[in-house]
C-alpha cells in the first residue's frame, strides 16, 4: 500500500529560526514528490515539485530535498516568518499505466506554528 | 482572479438532505480532481476528470456521491442523503496536463447536522 508519513506531527518555533520537516514514503512506481502549504480553512498551495532525478529545489525561503534511494524528503524553511504558520503536506505521485490519471498519496501534514 | 474557485465556501445541512458543490477550474486546464479532507488529515482522492470524461473514481465515492463535468469546464459534486460522516472539506484541483502541479481551490466546508 502506498503511504506517506510526515514528521513531526506539529512544530512550534520562534520567528526568525530555521526548521526542517521530514517526509518518508513508500510509493511505487515513483513519479514525483511535491510539498504543499495549506493555511487553515484554505486549499493547499504548491511550494515545490521534484522528479526522480532532482535532489534539491528551492522556492524562496523554502528548500526541498529528495533522496529517491532512501525514499525520504525534507522541507527546510529558513528565517521563518509569522506567515509561515500553516500545515505542510508532502504528496507523492505514482505513475499510472492507465491513460491520464496519476495517483497522488498525501501525507497527513506537519502543523507549523511560528511564534513572535 | 484566475485561480480555481469553488462555491459555496461553506454549507450546513441536515442529515438526509442533498447538497451540490461547484468547481470552476483554471481556464484551459483539462484535468480536474475532487478530494475530501477531514480535520487533521491530508486530502483523499475522490474522482478525476480529463475534459468531460470521468476517468477514475475512488472507493470512497459511494453511490450517494456523483460528479459531473458536462462541458469539460466546471464540475459539480453532488451528495445525496447526506450523513454526518460526510462532514469534511471538499477540495477541487485542476492541472493542465499529467504530472503538472495541481492547483487547489479554497474548498467547500460541509457540516452535516
Coordinates of C-alpha atoms in Angstrom, one line a residue:
Chain A
X1 CA 0.0 0.0 0.0
X2 CA 1.3 3.4 -0.9
X3 CA 2.0 5.5 2.2
X4 CA 3.4 8.9 3.0
X5 CA 4.5 9.6 6.6
X6 CA 5.4 13.0 7.9
X7 CA 7.2 14.1 11.0
X8 CA 6.9 15.9 13.3
X9 CA 3.2 16.0 13.5
X10 CA 3.4 19.5 14.8
X11 CA 6.2 22.0 15.5
X12 CA 6.4 25.4 17.2
X13 CA 9.4 27.6 16.6
X14 CA 10.3 31.3 17.2
X15 CA 10.1 33.8 14.4
X16 CA 13.4 34.0 12.6
X17 CA 14.5 30.5 13.3
X18 CA 15.0 27.7 10.8
X19 CA 13.2 24.4 10.7
X20 CA 13.2 21.1 8.8
X21 CA 10.2 19.0 8.1
X22 CA 10.5 15.3 7.2
X23 CA 8.6 13.1 4.7
X24 CA 9.1 9.3 4.2
X25 CA 7.2 7.5 1.5
X26 CA 6.6 4.0 0.2
X27 CA 5.0 4.8 -3.2
X28 CA 5.7 2.8 -6.3
X29 CA 6.4 3.4 -9.1
X30 CA 7.6 6.8 -8.0
X31 CA 6.9 9.7 -10.3
X32 CA 7.4 12.9 -8.4
X33 CA 7.2 14.4 -4.9
X34 CA 5.5 17.7 -4.0
X35 CA 5.3 19.9 -1.0
X36 CA 2.2 22.0 -0.4
X37 CA 1.4 24.7 2.2
X38 CA -2.1 24.8 3.5
X39 CA -3.4 27.6 5.6
X40 CA -6.2 26.9 7.9
X41 CA -9.5 26.7 6.0
X42 CA -7.9 27.2 2.7
X43 CA -6.8 24.9 -0.2
X44 CA -3.2 23.7 -0.5
X45 CA -0.7 25.8 -2.4
X46 CA 2.2 24.2 -4.2
X47 CA 5.7 25.0 -3.0
X48 CA 7.9 22.6 -4.9
X49 CA 7.7 19.6 -7.2
X50 CA 10.6 17.2 -7.7
X51 CA 11.1 14.3 -10.1
X52 CA 13.3 11.3 -9.6
X53 CA 16.4 13.0 -11.0
X54 CA 16.2 16.1 -8.8
X55 CA 17.6 16.1 -5.3
X56 CA 17.0 19.7 -4.3
X57 CA 14.7 22.5 -5.3
X58 CA 14.3 25.9 -3.7
X59 CA 11.4 28.4 -3.7
X60 CA 12.4 31.5 -1.8
X61 CA 13.0 30.6 1.8
X62 CA 11.8 27.0 1.2
X63 CA 14.2 24.3 0.1
X64 CA 13.1 20.8 -0.5
X65 CA 15.4 17.8 -0.8
X66 CA 14.8 14.4 -2.2
X67 CA 16.6 11.1 -1.7
X68 CA 15.0 8.6 -4.0
X69 CA 17.2 5.8 -2.8
X70 CA 16.1 6.1 0.9
X71 CA 12.6 7.4 -0.2
X72 CA 12.9 10.4 2.0
X73 CA 12.3 14.1 1.5
X74 CA 12.7 17.2 3.7
X75 CA 11.5 20.7 3.5
X76 CA 13.7 23.3 5.1
X77 CA 12.4 26.7 6.0
X78 CA 14.9 29.5 6.5
X79 CA 14.4 32.6 8.7
X80 CA 10.8 31.7 9.5
X81 CA 8.1 34.4 9.4
X82 CA 4.7 34.5 11.2
X83 CA 3.0 33.9 7.8
X84 CA 4.8 30.5 7.6
X85 CA 2.3 29.2 10.2
X86 CA 0.4 26.6 8.3
X87 CA 0.2 22.8 7.6
X88 CA 2.9 21.5 5.2
X89 CA 1.8 18.5 3.2
X90 CA 4.1 16.1 1.4
X91 CA 2.4 14.5 -1.6
X92 CA 3.9 11.7 -3.7
X93 CA 2.8 10.8 -7.2
X94 CA 2.9 7.3 -8.6
X95 CA 3.0 6.6 -12.3
X96 CA -0.2 5.1 -13.6
X97 CA -0.2 2.6 -16.5
X98 CA -3.7 3.9 -17.3
X99 CA -4.3 6.8 -19.6
X100 CA -4.3 10.1 -17.8
X101 CA -4.5 9.7 -14.1
X102 CA -1.6 9.9 -11.8
X103 CA -2.2 8.6 -8.3
X104 CA -1.3 11.1 -5.5
X105 CA -0.8 9.9 -2.0
X106 CA -1.0 12.7 0.6
X107 CA 0.7 12.8 4.0
X108 CA -1.2 14.0 7.0
X109 CA 0.9 17.1 7.2
X110 CA 3.1 18.9 9.7
X111 CA 1.3 21.7 11.6
X112 CA 3.9 24.5 11.9
X113 CA 3.3 27.4 14.3
X114 CA 5.6 30.4 14.3
X115 CA 5.5 32.5 17.5
X116 CA 6.9 36.1 17.8
Chain B
X1 CA -8.7 36.1 -10.0
X2 CA -7.9 33.3 -12.4
X3 CA -7.4 30.6 -9.8
X4 CA -9.6 27.6 -9.1
X5 CA -12.9 28.7 -7.5
X6 CA -15.4 26.7 -5.5
X7 CA -18.9 27.5 -4.5
X8 CA -20.2 27.6 -1.8
X9 CA -17.4 28.1 0.6
X10 CA -19.5 26.8 3.5
X11 CA -22.6 24.6 3.6
X12 CA -24.5 23.4 6.7
X13 CA -27.2 20.9 6.0
X14 CA -29.4 18.4 7.9
X15 CA -28.8 14.7 7.6
X16 CA -30.7 13.2 4.7
X17 CA -30.6 16.3 2.5
X18 CA -28.9 16.5 -0.8
X19 CA -26.1 19.0 -1.5
X20 CA -24.3 20.1 -4.6
X21 CA -20.9 21.8 -4.9
X22 CA -19.5 23.6 -7.9
X23 CA -15.9 23.9 -9.0
X24 CA -14.6 26.2 -11.7
X25 CA -11.0 25.2 -12.7
X26 CA -8.4 27.4 -14.1
X27 CA -9.2 28.2 -17.7
X28 CA -7.9 25.7 -20.2
X29 CA -6.9 23.2 -17.5
X30 CA -8.3 19.9 -18.9
X31 CA -7.8 17.9 -15.7
X32 CA -10.0 18.3 -12.7
X33 CA -9.8 16.5 -9.4
X34 CA -12.1 16.3 -6.4
X35 CA -10.7 15.5 -2.9
X36 CA -12.1 15.2 0.6
X37 CA -10.2 16.3 3.6
X38 CA -11.2 15.7 7.2
X39 CA -9.7 17.6 10.1
X40 CA -6.0 16.8 10.7
X41 CA -5.7 14.6 7.7
X42 CA -4.4 15.1 4.2
X43 CA -6.7 15.3 1.2
X44 CA -8.1 12.0 -0.1
X45 CA -8.7 11.4 -3.7
X46 CA -12.4 11.1 -4.8
X47 CA -12.5 11.4 -8.5
X48 CA -10.8 12.8 -11.6
X49 CA -11.9 14.2 -15.0
X50 CA -10.0 14.5 -18.2
X51 CA -12.0 17.1 -20.0
X52 CA -15.6 15.9 -19.7
X53 CA -14.7 12.2 -19.1
X54 CA -14.7 10.9 -15.6
X55 CA -11.7 8.5 -15.7
X56 CA -11.4 7.3 -12.2
X57 CA -13.5 7.1 -9.0
X58 CA -12.2 6.2 -5.6
X59 CA -13.8 3.5 -3.5
X60 CA -14.5 6.4 -1.1
X61 CA -17.1 7.7 -3.6
X62 CA -20.1 5.8 -2.6
X63 CA -23.3 5.5 -4.6
X64 CA -24.6 8.6 -2.8
X65 CA -21.8 10.7 -4.5
X66 CA -21.9 11.8 -8.1
X67 CA -19.7 14.1 -10.0
X68 CA -20.1 15.6 -13.5
X69 CA -18.2 17.8 -15.8
X70 CA -20.7 18.1 -18.7
X71 CA -18.8 20.6 -21.0
X72 CA -15.3 19.9 -19.8
X73 CA -15.2 23.2 -17.9
X74 CA -16.8 23.5 -14.5
X75 CA -17.7 20.5 -12.4
X76 CA -20.3 19.6 -9.8
X77 CA -20.1 17.2 -6.9
X78 CA -23.5 16.1 -5.5
X79 CA -24.0 14.2 -2.3
X80 CA -27.4 12.6 -1.8
X81 CA -28.9 11.7 1.5
X82 CA -26.1 13.2 3.4
X83 CA -24.8 11.6 6.6
X84 CA -22.8 13.1 9.5
X85 CA -19.7 11.3 8.3
X86 CA -19.8 13.3 5.1
X87 CA -18.8 16.4 7.1
X88 CA -15.5 17.5 5.6
X89 CA -13.7 20.0 3.4
X90 CA -14.3 19.2 -0.3
X91 CA -11.4 20.4 -2.4
X92 CA -11.2 20.8 -6.1
X93 CA -8.0 21.0 -8.1
X94 CA -7.1 21.4 -11.7
X95 CA -4.0 20.9 -13.8
X96 CA -3.1 21.5 -17.4
X97 CA -1.6 18.0 -18.1
X98 CA -0.4 14.9 -16.5
X99 CA 2.1 15.4 -13.7
X100 CA 1.9 19.1 -13.7
X101 CA 1.2 20.9 -10.4
X102 CA -2.4 20.6 -9.3
X103 CA -3.8 24.0 -8.3
X104 CA -6.3 23.8 -5.5
X105 CA -9.4 25.8 -4.9
X106 CA -10.3 27.2 -1.5
X107 CA -12.6 24.3 -0.7
X108 CA -16.2 23.9 0.4
X109 CA -16.6 23.1 4.0
X110 CA -19.6 20.8 4.6
X111 CA -21.2 20.3 8.0
X112 CA -24.0 17.7 8.3
X113 CA -26.1 18.1 11.4

